[in-house]
Tab-separated table of C-alpha atoms in Angstrom:
chain	number	residue	atom	x	y	z
Q	1	UNK	CA	19.347	-7.642	26.608
Q	2	UNK	CA	20.307	-11.208	27.494
Q	3	UNK	CA	17.361	-11.426	29.916
Q	4	UNK	CA	14.997	-10.144	27.247
Q	5	UNK	CA	16.234	-12.684	24.718
Q	6	UNK	CA	15.836	-15.422	27.297
Q	7	UNK	CA	12.273	-14.286	27.967
Q	8	UNK	CA	11.478	-14.206	24.257
Q	9	UNK	CA	12.955	-17.661	23.727
Q	10	UNK	CA	10.896	-18.941	26.619
Q	11	UNK	CA	7.807	-17.337	25.087
Q	12	UNK	CA	8.053	-18.875	21.617
Q	13	UNK	CA	10.915	-21.372	21.523
Q	14	UNK	CA	14.534	-21.111	20.415
Q	15	UNK	CA	13.743	-21.739	16.740
Q	16	UNK	CA	11.488	-18.694	16.625
Q	17	UNK	CA	13.964	-16.072	17.841
Q	18	UNK	CA	16.845	-15.094	15.551
Q	19	UNK	CA	19.762	-12.796	16.282
Q	20	UNK	CA	22.164	-13.597	13.423
Q	21	UNK	CA	23.526	-10.440	11.856
Q	22	UNK	CA	22.258	-11.306	8.366
Q	23	UNK	CA	18.723	-11.859	9.687
Q	24	UNK	CA	18.769	-8.640	11.674
Q	25	UNK	CA	19.825	-6.663	8.588
Q	26	UNK	CA	17.187	-8.336	6.414
Q	27	UNK	CA	14.349	-7.584	8.831
Q	28	UNK	CA	15.526	-4.107	9.853
Q	29	UNK	CA	13.835	-2.350	6.940
Q	30	UNK	CA	10.986	-2.603	4.481
Q	31	UNK	CA	11.112	-1.180	0.940
Q	32	UNK	CA	10.992	2.512	1.900
Q	33	UNK	CA	13.912	4.944	1.959
Q	34	UNK	CA	15.731	4.653	5.289
Q	35	UNK	CA	15.984	7.798	7.389
Q	36	UNK	CA	17.422	6.240	10.564
Q	37	UNK	CA	18.860	2.750	10.143
Q	38	UNK	CA	18.703	0.667	13.323
Q	39	UNK	CA	19.308	-3.030	13.856
Q	40	UNK	CA	16.697	-4.763	16.014
Q	41	UNK	CA	17.777	-6.705	19.070
Q	42	UNK	CA	16.090	-9.793	17.625
Q	43	UNK	CA	13.478	-10.969	15.150
Q	44	UNK	CA	10.691	-13.064	16.678
Q	45	UNK	CA	8.403	-15.382	14.692
Q	46	UNK	CA	5.301	-16.250	16.722
Q	47	UNK	CA	3.057	-18.997	15.398
Q	48	UNK	CA	-0.042	-18.475	17.553
Q	49	UNK	CA	-2.060	-15.769	19.253
Q	50	UNK	CA	-0.877	-16.992	22.649
Q	51	UNK	CA	2.742	-16.598	21.553
Q	52	UNK	CA	2.100	-13.026	20.384
Q	53	UNK	CA	0.591	-12.296	23.794
Q	54	UNK	CA	3.570	-13.809	25.558
Q	55	UNK	CA	6.032	-11.796	23.446
Q	56	UNK	CA	4.164	-8.569	24.180
Q	57	UNK	CA	4.171	-9.267	27.913
Q	58	UNK	CA	7.907	-9.956	27.861
Q	59	UNK	CA	8.664	-6.782	25.896
Q	60	UNK	CA	6.354	-4.676	28.047
Q	61	UNK	CA	8.064	-5.909	31.211
Q	62	UNK	CA	11.507	-5.086	29.783
Q	63	UNK	CA	10.534	-1.781	28.167
Q	64	UNK	CA	11.510	-3.066	24.718
Q	65	UNK	CA	9.689	-1.601	21.727
Q	66	UNK	CA	7.976	-3.883	19.217
Q	67	UNK	CA	7.871	-3.337	15.441
Q	68	UNK	CA	5.211	-5.549	13.780
Q	69	UNK	CA	6.025	-6.803	10.291
Q	70	UNK	CA	4.233	-8.667	7.533
Q	71	UNK	CA	6.021	-9.434	4.264
Q	72	UNK	CA	8.073	-6.229	4.347
Q	73	UNK	CA	6.603	-4.897	1.085
Q	74	UNK	CA	5.637	-1.541	2.586
Q	75	UNK	CA	7.148	1.590	1.057
Q	76	UNK	CA	6.700	4.155	3.845
Q	77	UNK	CA	8.990	2.741	6.520
Q	78	UNK	CA	6.199	1.436	8.733
Q	79	UNK	CA	8.194	-1.740	9.425
Q	80	UNK	CA	11.601	-0.105	9.902
Q	81	UNK	CA	13.300	-1.196	13.111
Q	82	UNK	CA	13.773	1.499	15.731
Q	83	UNK	CA	16.301	1.806	18.543
Q	84	UNK	CA	16.065	-0.892	21.233
Q	85	UNK	CA	13.368	-2.781	19.344
Q	86	UNK	CA	12.291	-6.302	18.560
Q	87	UNK	CA	10.829	-6.993	15.106
Q	88	UNK	CA	7.739	-9.157	15.448
Q	89	UNK	CA	7.323	-11.007	12.158
Q	90	UNK	CA	3.846	-12.474	11.705
Q	91	UNK	CA	4.672	-14.354	8.502
Q	92	UNK	CA	4.365	-17.789	10.133
Q	93	UNK	CA	0.788	-17.099	11.238
Q	94	UNK	CA	-0.439	-17.899	7.752
Q	95	UNK	CA	-3.542	-20.044	8.150
Q	96	UNK	CA	-6.918	-19.425	6.546
Q	97	UNK	CA	-9.028	-20.300	9.573
Q	98	UNK	CA	-12.426	-20.471	7.875
Q	99	UNK	CA	-14.307	-19.608	4.699
Q	100	UNK	CA	-18.084	-19.241	4.786
Q	101	UNK	CA	-19.378	-19.052	1.194
Q	102	UNK	CA	-22.989	-18.365	2.227
Q	103	UNK	CA	-22.050	-15.493	4.514
Q	104	UNK	CA	-19.368	-14.410	2.007
Q	105	UNK	CA	-16.745	-14.039	4.731
Q	106	UNK	CA	-13.401	-15.520	5.651
Q	107	UNK	CA	-11.301	-15.488	8.811
Q	108	UNK	CA	-7.551	-15.414	8.346
Q	109	UNK	CA	-4.356	-15.025	10.313
Q	110	UNK	CA	-2.256	-11.943	9.524
Q	111	UNK	CA	0.457	-13.799	7.610
Q	112	UNK	CA	-1.892	-15.064	4.882
Q	113	UNK	CA	-0.712	-13.781	1.510
Q	114	UNK	CA	-3.322	-11.793	-0.381
Q	115	UNK	CA	-3.109	-13.955	-3.515
Q	116	UNK	CA	-3.385	-17.180	-1.480
Q	117	UNK	CA	-6.656	-16.029	0.057
Q	118	UNK	CA	-7.997	-15.234	-3.396
Q	119	UNK	CA	-7.001	-18.676	-4.667
Q	120	UNK	CA	-8.756	-20.304	-1.713
Q	121	UNK	CA	-12.071	-18.489	-2.168
Q	122	UNK	CA	-12.172	-18.525	-5.968
Q	123	UNK	CA	-13.519	-22.093	-5.918
Q	124	UNK	CA	-16.618	-20.646	-4.244
Q	125	UNK	CA	-17.030	-17.938	-6.882
Q	126	UNK	CA	-15.710	-15.300	-4.482
Q	127	UNK	CA	-12.748	-12.957	-4.232
Q	128	UNK	CA	-11.014	-10.734	-1.696
Q	129	UNK	CA	-11.272	-7.404	-3.474
Q	130	UNK	CA	-8.293	-5.291	-2.255
Q	131	UNK	CA	-5.383	-5.998	-4.593
Q	132	UNK	CA	-2.198	-3.997	-3.979
Q	133	UNK	CA	0.383	-4.344	-6.730
Q	134	UNK	CA	2.325	-6.621	-4.357
Q	135	UNK	CA	-0.691	-8.919	-3.812
Q	136	UNK	CA	1.324	-12.021	-4.706
Q	137	UNK	CA	3.634	-11.442	-1.730
Q	138	UNK	CA	2.024	-8.933	0.649
Q	139	UNK	CA	0.076	-10.268	3.620
Q	140	UNK	CA	-3.445	-9.479	4.765
Q	141	UNK	CA	-2.071	-8.301	8.112
Q	142	UNK	CA	0.244	-5.869	6.384
Q	143	UNK	CA	-2.619	-4.708	4.157
Q	144	UNK	CA	-4.687	-4.051	7.291
Q	145	UNK	CA	-1.840	-2.188	8.977
Q	146	UNK	CA	-1.518	0.309	6.120
Q	147	UNK	CA	-5.135	0.222	4.890
Q	148	UNK	CA	-3.664	-0.838	1.557
Q	149	UNK	CA	-5.341	-0.022	-1.718
Q	150	UNK	CA	-4.634	-1.392	-5.158
Q	151	UNK	CA	-5.809	-1.453	-8.728
Q	152	UNK	CA	-9.433	-2.427	-7.993
Q	153	UNK	CA	-9.993	0.394	-5.491
Q	154	UNK	CA	-11.952	2.462	-7.990
Q	155	UNK	CA	-14.842	0.007	-7.706
Q	156	UNK	CA	-14.283	-2.041	-4.567
Q	157	UNK	CA	-12.607	0.347	-2.136
Q	158	UNK	CA	-9.560	-0.018	0.095
Q	159	UNK	CA	-8.786	-2.627	2.748
Q	160	UNK	CA	-10.955	-0.956	5.410
Q	161	UNK	CA	-13.990	-1.484	3.186
Q	162	UNK	CA	-13.463	-5.265	3.284
Q	163	UNK	CA	-12.652	-5.762	6.999
Q	164	UNK	CA	-15.525	-6.711	9.315
Q	165	UNK	CA	-13.750	-7.715	12.517
Q	166	UNK	CA	-10.307	-7.985	14.077
Q	167	UNK	CA	-8.580	-9.880	16.876
Q	168	UNK	CA	-5.938	-7.604	18.370
Q	169	UNK	CA	-3.244	-8.124	20.993
Q	170	UNK	CA	-2.692	-4.897	22.898
Q	171	UNK	CA	0.576	-3.554	24.289
Q	172	UNK	CA	0.080	-5.282	27.653
Q	173	UNK	CA	-0.538	-8.670	26.026
Q	174	UNK	CA	-4.314	-8.657	26.448
Q	175	UNK	CA	-6.518	-9.829	23.571
Q	176	UNK	CA	-9.610	-8.024	22.288
Q	177	UNK	CA	-12.107	-8.691	19.500
Q	178	UNK	CA	-13.609	-5.783	17.566
Q	179	UNK	CA	-16.292	-5.543	14.916
Q	180	UNK	CA	-18.905	-8.058	13.819
Q	181	UNK	CA	-19.554	-11.009	11.525
Q	182	UNK	CA	-22.370	-9.241	9.678
Q	183	UNK	CA	-22.081	-6.788	6.806
Q	184	UNK	CA	-24.000	-4.201	8.832
Q	185	UNK	CA	-23.260	-3.372	12.446
Q	186	UNK	CA	-23.156	0.019	14.164
Q	187	UNK	CA	-22.942	-0.776	17.879
Q	188	UNK	CA	-20.439	1.448	19.674
Q	189	UNK	CA	-17.421	3.224	18.252
Q	190	UNK	CA	-15.827	1.730	15.149
Q	191	UNK	CA	-12.651	0.357	16.729
Q	192	UNK	CA	-12.144	-1.960	13.776
Q	193	UNK	CA	-11.908	1.017	11.451
Q	194	UNK	CA	-9.519	2.675	13.897
Q	195	UNK	CA	-7.122	-0.267	13.920
Q	196	UNK	CA	-7.161	-0.586	10.126
Q	197	UNK	CA	-4.479	1.794	8.907
Q	198	UNK	CA	-2.961	2.346	12.365
Q	199	UNK	CA	0.340	0.793	11.186
Q	200	UNK	CA	0.861	-1.354	14.272
Q	201	UNK	CA	0.920	1.620	16.637
Q	202	UNK	CA	-2.201	0.638	18.602
Q	203	UNK	CA	-2.046	-3.165	18.702
Q	204	UNK	CA	-0.934	-6.334	16.948
Q	205	UNK	CA	-3.589	-7.683	14.576
Q	206	UNK	CA	-3.674	-11.469	14.955
Q	207	UNK	CA	-6.973	-12.342	13.280
Q	208	UNK	CA	-8.979	-10.732	10.486
Q	209	UNK	CA	-12.570	-11.335	9.396
Q	210	UNK	CA	-12.952	-10.116	5.829
Q	211	UNK	CA	-15.932	-9.565	3.598
Q	212	UNK	CA	-15.673	-11.286	0.218
Q	213	UNK	CA	-17.056	-10.116	-3.105
Q	214	UNK	CA	-18.412	-12.067	-6.058
Q	215	UNK	CA	-15.788	-13.255	-8.516
Q	216	UNK	CA	-16.757	-11.535	-11.782
Q	217	UNK	CA	-18.277	-13.824	-14.380
Q	218	UNK	CA	-16.856	-11.688	-17.179
Q	219	UNK	CA	-13.905	-9.306	-17.411
Q	220	UNK	CA	-13.006	-7.003	-20.304
Q	221	UNK	CA	-9.651	-5.221	-20.365
Q	222	UNK	CA	-9.087	-2.198	-22.599
Q	223	UNK	CA	-5.758	-0.599	-23.483
Q	224	UNK	CA	-5.894	2.956	-24.826
Q	225	UNK	CA	-2.734	4.673	-26.075
Q	226	UNK	CA	-2.685	8.479	-26.166
Q	227	UNK	CA	-0.281	11.042	-27.596
Q	228	UNK	CA	0.019	12.669	-24.164
Q	229	UNK	CA	-0.980	12.474	-20.527
Q	230	UNK	CA	-3.440	15.361	-20.691
Q	231	UNK	CA	-5.658	13.587	-23.235
Q	232	UNK	CA	-5.459	10.336	-21.259
Q	233	UNK	CA	-6.580	12.063	-18.047
Q	234	UNK	CA	-9.440	13.617	-19.999
Q	235	UNK	CA	-10.433	10.083	-20.966
Q	236	UNK	CA	-10.692	9.162	-17.285
Q	237	UNK	CA	-13.101	12.034	-16.688
Q	238	UNK	CA	-15.124	11.134	-19.802
Q	239	UNK	CA	-15.692	7.607	-18.479
Q	240	UNK	CA	-16.810	9.027	-15.140
Q	241	UNK	CA	-19.220	11.470	-16.757
Q	242	UNK	CA	-20.787	8.551	-18.645
Q	243	UNK	CA	-21.424	6.983	-15.220
Q	244	UNK	CA	-19.617	3.780	-16.099
Q	245	UNK	CA	-17.849	2.204	-13.099
Q	246	UNK	CA	-14.756	0.228	-14.172
Q	247	UNK	CA	-13.035	-2.038	-11.684
Q	248	UNK	CA	-9.618	-0.768	-12.788
Q	249	UNK	CA	-8.493	2.525	-14.336
Q	250	UNK	CA	-4.697	2.819	-14.471
Q	251	UNK	CA	-2.750	5.629	-16.105
Q	252	UNK	CA	0.925	5.376	-17.115
Q	253	UNK	CA	3.017	8.255	-18.407
Q	254	UNK	CA	5.749	8.202	-21.052
Q	255	UNK	CA	8.552	7.757	-18.545
Q	256	UNK	CA	6.886	4.680	-17.122
Q	257	UNK	CA	6.289	3.212	-20.590
Q	258	UNK	CA	9.971	3.739	-21.442
Q	259	UNK	CA	11.065	1.955	-18.275
Q	260	UNK	CA	8.725	-0.956	-18.953
Q	261	UNK	CA	10.122	-1.226	-22.494
Q	262	UNK	CA	13.638	-1.339	-21.094
Q	263	UNK	CA	12.796	-3.954	-18.472
Q	264	UNK	CA	10.510	-6.209	-20.507
Q	265	UNK	CA	11.445	-5.632	-24.152
Q	266	UNK	CA	8.008	-4.258	-24.987
Q	267	UNK	CA	7.249	-1.566	-27.579
Q	268	UNK	CA	4.895	0.648	-25.598
Q	269	UNK	CA	6.626	3.961	-26.349
Q	270	UNK	CA	6.294	3.319	-30.066
Q	271	UNK	CA	2.519	3.195	-29.636
Q	272	UNK	CA	1.916	6.297	-27.550
Q	273	UNK	CA	3.159	8.724	-24.922
Q	274	UNK	CA	0.609	7.667	-22.306
Q	275	UNK	CA	-1.402	4.518	-21.624
Q	276	UNK	CA	-4.808	4.192	-19.968
Q	277	UNK	CA	-5.818	0.693	-18.869
Q	278	UNK	CA	-9.478	0.108	-18.106
Q	279	UNK	CA	-11.032	-3.111	-16.848
Q	280	UNK	CA	-14.777	-3.681	-16.573
Q	281	UNK	CA	-16.194	-6.686	-14.771
Q	282	UNK	CA	-19.431	-8.451	-13.912
Q	283	UNK	CA	-22.421	-9.419	-16.005
Q	284	UNK	CA	-22.392	-6.040	-17.728
Q	285	UNK	CA	-18.671	-6.043	-18.492
Q	286	UNK	CA	-19.050	-6.292	-22.279
Q	287	UNK	CA	-21.636	-3.520	-22.478
Q	288	UNK	CA	-19.595	-1.241	-20.236
Q	289	UNK	CA	-16.450	-1.957	-22.236
Q	290	UNK	CA	-18.212	-1.028	-25.478
Q	291	UNK	CA	-19.204	2.338	-24.006
Q	292	UNK	CA	-15.670	2.932	-22.697
Q	293	UNK	CA	-14.035	2.130	-26.047
Q	294	UNK	CA	-16.284	4.610	-27.823
Q	295	UNK	CA	-15.533	7.351	-25.307
Q	296	UNK	CA	-11.788	6.816	-25.445
Q	297	UNK	CA	-11.666	6.701	-29.255
Q	298	UNK	CA	-13.632	9.949	-29.375
Q	299	UNK	CA	-10.931	11.466	-27.181
Q	300	UNK	CA	-8.153	10.579	-29.613
Q	301	UNK	CA	-6.956	7.239	-28.230
Q	302	UNK	CA	-5.865	4.171	-30.137
Q	303	UNK	CA	-7.956	1.491	-28.426
Q	304	UNK	CA	-7.843	-2.297	-28.398
Q	305	UNK	CA	-10.891	-3.590	-30.221
Q	306	UNK	CA	-11.884	-6.473	-27.981
Q	307	UNK	CA	-11.144	-8.104	-24.643
Q	308	UNK	CA	-7.595	-9.153	-25.373
Q	309	UNK	CA	-4.768	-11.133	-23.835
Q	310	UNK	CA	-2.485	-8.246	-24.746
Q	311	UNK	CA	-4.452	-5.769	-22.662
Q	312	UNK	CA	-4.427	-8.182	-19.729
Q	313	UNK	CA	-0.647	-8.543	-20.139
Q	314	UNK	CA	-0.365	-4.761	-19.948
Q	315	UNK	CA	-2.223	-4.815	-16.614
Q	316	UNK	CA	0.396	-7.251	-15.343
Q	317	UNK	CA	3.148	-4.938	-16.580
Q	318	UNK	CA	1.441	-2.122	-14.694
Q	319	UNK	CA	1.696	-4.141	-11.478
Q	320	UNK	CA	5.476	-4.152	-11.963
Q	321	UNK	CA	5.747	-0.536	-13.036
Q	322	UNK	CA	7.702	0.525	-9.964
Q	323	UNK	CA	10.583	-1.327	-11.564
Q	324	UNK	CA	13.114	-3.641	-9.983
Q	325	UNK	CA	14.636	-0.952	-7.785
Q	326	UNK	CA	13.800	-0.522	-4.114
Q	327	UNK	CA	13.275	3.085	-3.117
Q	328	UNK	CA	16.271	4.680	-1.441
Q	329	UNK	CA	17.751	8.121	-0.889
Q	330	UNK	CA	18.298	8.517	-4.662
Q	331	UNK	CA	14.891	7.287	-5.833
Q	332	UNK	CA	11.622	7.993	-4.030
Q	333	UNK	CA	8.197	6.799	-5.131
Q	334	UNK	CA	5.416	9.008	-3.781
Q	335	UNK	CA	1.805	8.184	-2.943
Q	336	UNK	CA	-0.414	11.243	-3.133
Q	337	UNK	CA	-4.058	11.556	-4.081
Q	338	UNK	CA	-5.915	14.508	-5.557
Q	339	UNK	CA	-9.510	14.967	-6.720
Q	340	UNK	CA	-9.840	13.258	-10.108
Q	341	UNK	CA	-10.671	16.579	-11.758
Q	342	UNK	CA	-7.174	17.804	-10.845
Q	343	UNK	CA	-5.200	14.893	-12.327
Q	344	UNK	CA	-4.094	16.856	-15.377
Q	345	UNK	CA	-3.177	19.928	-13.331
Q	346	UNK	CA	-1.208	17.896	-10.827
Q	347	UNK	CA	0.812	15.977	-13.400
Q	348	UNK	CA	1.595	19.250	-15.212
Q	349	UNK	CA	2.845	20.612	-11.883
Q	350	UNK	CA	4.965	17.489	-11.331
Q	351	UNK	CA	6.586	17.873	-14.737
Q	352	UNK	CA	7.347	21.521	-13.966
Q	353	UNK	CA	8.913	20.535	-10.632
Q	354	UNK	CA	11.106	17.922	-12.267
Q	355	UNK	CA	12.323	20.465	-14.801
Q	356	UNK	CA	12.893	23.185	-12.204
Q	357	UNK	CA	14.861	20.955	-9.842
Q	358	UNK	CA	16.646	18.963	-12.555
Q	359	UNK	CA	15.427	15.560	-11.370
Q	360	UNK	CA	13.926	12.674	-13.311
Q	361	UNK	CA	10.253	11.743	-13.091
Q	362	UNK	CA	7.820	9.012	-14.017
Q	363	UNK	CA	4.178	8.752	-13.003
Q	364	UNK	CA	1.654	5.952	-12.654
Q	365	UNK	CA	-1.805	6.568	-11.276
Q	366	UNK	CA	-4.824	4.717	-9.994
Q	367	UNK	CA	-6.723	7.193	-12.118
Q	368	UNK	CA	-10.145	5.921	-11.102
Q	369	UNK	CA	-9.711	7.362	-7.596
Q	370	UNK	CA	-7.095	10.080	-8.160
Q	371	UNK	CA	-4.249	8.247	-6.410
Q	372	UNK	CA	-0.888	8.959	-8.082
Q	373	UNK	CA	2.540	7.414	-7.645
Q	374	UNK	CA	5.094	9.874	-9.003
Q	375	UNK	CA	8.679	8.672	-8.715
Q	376	UNK	CA	11.466	11.241	-8.558
Q	377	UNK	CA	15.084	10.186	-8.875
Q	378	UNK	CA	18.619	11.378	-9.492
Q	379	UNK	CA	21.526	9.467	-10.966
Q	380	UNK	CA	24.075	8.042	-8.564
Q	381	UNK	CA	27.585	9.487	-8.578
Q	382	UNK	CA	29.568	6.281	-8.157
Q	383	UNK	CA	29.659	5.426	-4.461
Q	384	UNK	CA	29.481	9.040	-3.355
Q	385	UNK	CA	26.573	11.363	-2.758
Q	386	UNK	CA	26.179	14.636	-4.597
Q	387	UNK	CA	24.783	16.924	-1.854
Q	388	UNK	CA	23.433	19.445	-4.362
Q	389	UNK	CA	21.555	16.745	-6.282
Q	390	UNK	CA	20.139	15.307	-3.066
Q	391	UNK	CA	18.937	18.767	-2.075
Q	392	UNK	CA	17.216	19.184	-5.451
Q	393	UNK	CA	15.498	15.827	-5.023
Q	394	UNK	CA	14.212	16.750	-1.576
Q	395	UNK	CA	12.903	20.098	-2.823
Q	396	UNK	CA	11.002	18.317	-5.600
Q	397	UNK	CA	9.477	15.915	-3.077
Q	398	UNK	CA	8.477	18.746	-0.762
Q	399	UNK	CA	6.911	20.644	-3.659
Q	400	UNK	CA	4.979	17.566	-4.797
Q	401	UNK	CA	3.329	17.353	-1.375
Q	402	UNK	CA	2.615	21.070	-1.043
Q	403	UNK	CA	0.968	21.260	-4.456
Q	404	UNK	CA	-1.107	18.107	-3.891
Q	405	UNK	CA	-2.460	19.549	-0.642
Q	406	UNK	CA	-3.207	22.882	-2.318
Q	407	UNK	CA	-5.408	20.986	-4.800
Q	408	UNK	CA	-7.426	19.357	-2.027
Q	409	UNK	CA	-5.298	16.205	-1.942
Q	410	UNK	CA	-3.584	14.064	0.685
Q	411	UNK	CA	0.029	13.083	1.402
Q	412	UNK	CA	-0.781	9.373	1.195
Q	413	UNK	CA	-3.543	7.569	-0.653
Q	414	UNK	CA	-2.745	3.975	0.287
Q	415	UNK	CA	0.840	3.405	1.493
Q	416	UNK	CA	0.514	4.939	4.940
Q	417	UNK	CA	2.582	7.563	6.728
Q	418	UNK	CA	5.088	5.160	8.264
Q	419	UNK	CA	8.365	6.781	9.179
Q	420	UNK	CA	9.241	8.432	5.891
Q	421	UNK	CA	6.189	10.676	5.433
Q	422	UNK	CA	5.987	12.013	8.998
Q	423	UNK	CA	7.775	15.173	7.917
Q	424	UNK	CA	4.715	16.172	5.859
Q	425	UNK	CA	1.892	15.078	8.153
Q	426	UNK	CA	1.658	18.453	9.870
Q	427	UNK	CA	0.888	20.105	6.539
Q	428	UNK	CA	-2.262	18.012	6.169
Q	429	UNK	CA	-3.452	17.618	9.738
Q	430	UNK	CA	-3.617	20.590	12.126
Q	431	UNK	CA	-2.176	20.246	15.609
Q	432	UNK	CA	-5.484	19.748	17.459
Q	433	UNK	CA	-6.183	16.713	15.270
Q	434	UNK	CA	-2.673	15.334	15.751
Q	435	UNK	CA	-2.933	15.816	19.512
Q	436	UNK	CA	-6.166	13.807	19.589
Q	437	UNK	CA	-4.384	11.000	17.751
Q	438	UNK	CA	-1.501	11.083	20.222
Q	439	UNK	CA	-3.995	10.811	23.082
Q	440	UNK	CA	-5.607	7.780	21.416
Q	441	UNK	CA	-2.152	6.244	21.050
Q	442	UNK	CA	-1.441	6.878	24.751
Q	443	UNK	CA	-4.707	5.192	25.708
Q	444	UNK	CA	-3.929	1.980	23.823
Q	445	UNK	CA	-0.158	2.024	24.404
Q	446	UNK	CA	0.676	4.085	27.513
Q	447	UNK	CA	4.306	2.934	27.606
Q	448	UNK	CA	4.809	3.771	23.911
Q	449	UNK	CA	6.290	0.410	22.974
Q	450	UNK	CA	4.217	-0.290	19.832
Q	451	UNK	CA	5.980	0.824	16.633
Q	452	UNK	CA	7.134	4.185	17.981
Q	453	UNK	CA	7.864	7.046	15.592
Q	454	UNK	CA	5.424	5.832	12.936
Q	455	UNK	CA	2.062	6.942	11.528
Q	456	UNK	CA	1.318	9.929	13.812
């Protein structure tokens, strides 16, 4: 190990390699439940593409595995350290290399924070559309690794839909460029699309060319309180049938409203048992909002009467609806997606699971695209673990996946498989498909040193 640390220090400099116990513990995990805690040998902070290449060559020569990391906001364990690994933190590669307002593109390093890119391009009347709830701290590189989604996905799509080209350092330290600078380009296989969402298992993304969208000239935010989740989900379908395309459609159940009240001193539960937040944008935002308000009122909702600061504040509360807790063995936030027409059925099934297994439940959903985040949890028993309660929690989680798949859904809508969700991947993808993915992994990373035990 000493020789490896010497090689890493030579690659990037002494100030960019840390081995202090506190640093190793901090960078050993992201925000997902931990299934196999391991301390990395070191955390390395490259500041250039050449340094990433040098680190990869050193690790390849020593047979040391490499775990890429952005801001550590992931919730599937994609950045968890593994045995005999080095954590490669890309947070110091945080430069916006170029912005081209006429081409509506930007080139960034992986450590650029999502919100910082948006601030930089807003002066040109542009925005970077993907907006995970953690957009004020998550990095573009991390968003690319997990193909992150967010609140605006209903209209603007996920990260892959906004990535045009990538610079990638492969396992042997070589550098490749994929994709194109144009909005359209179909030459060859789509390697850019392959790398997006690969969770650092195929290469280290060191440069990203993104497509920008127009910053909306007008935004209207609508808050609709319902007596129950079923009526709120019906409101989502009513908006879709009217062929109105909101930028945001977020659905919060009663448990989530109660938690927000407790955390923020709000009075949401006094106003309804479920909340639907809808945001329209663009030149037609006001007209679309008027149609949406009429539809939601007809479905029994109490609706804000105009574009209001209160409704916008509720959107911000929604971004914090996971609460202050980090997921752990007692509390697990899921990330499934089902066809929108099955939202009501799926939430009813979740409530039945929670009752059957005697666990607690709250649900938030990106209702516009059918992506739900149910959180199951059990109360802690002091410092001990109640094995029976833990077993009930795991059964509820397993059931939530099985039922989602039976409804035509997926085990992950936007968080990625990481380490935590591997146990369910075989239920969604048959073995021939998984074997093809393993062969792709072997092609890009024959020694298996890039983020092993993740994604596939």
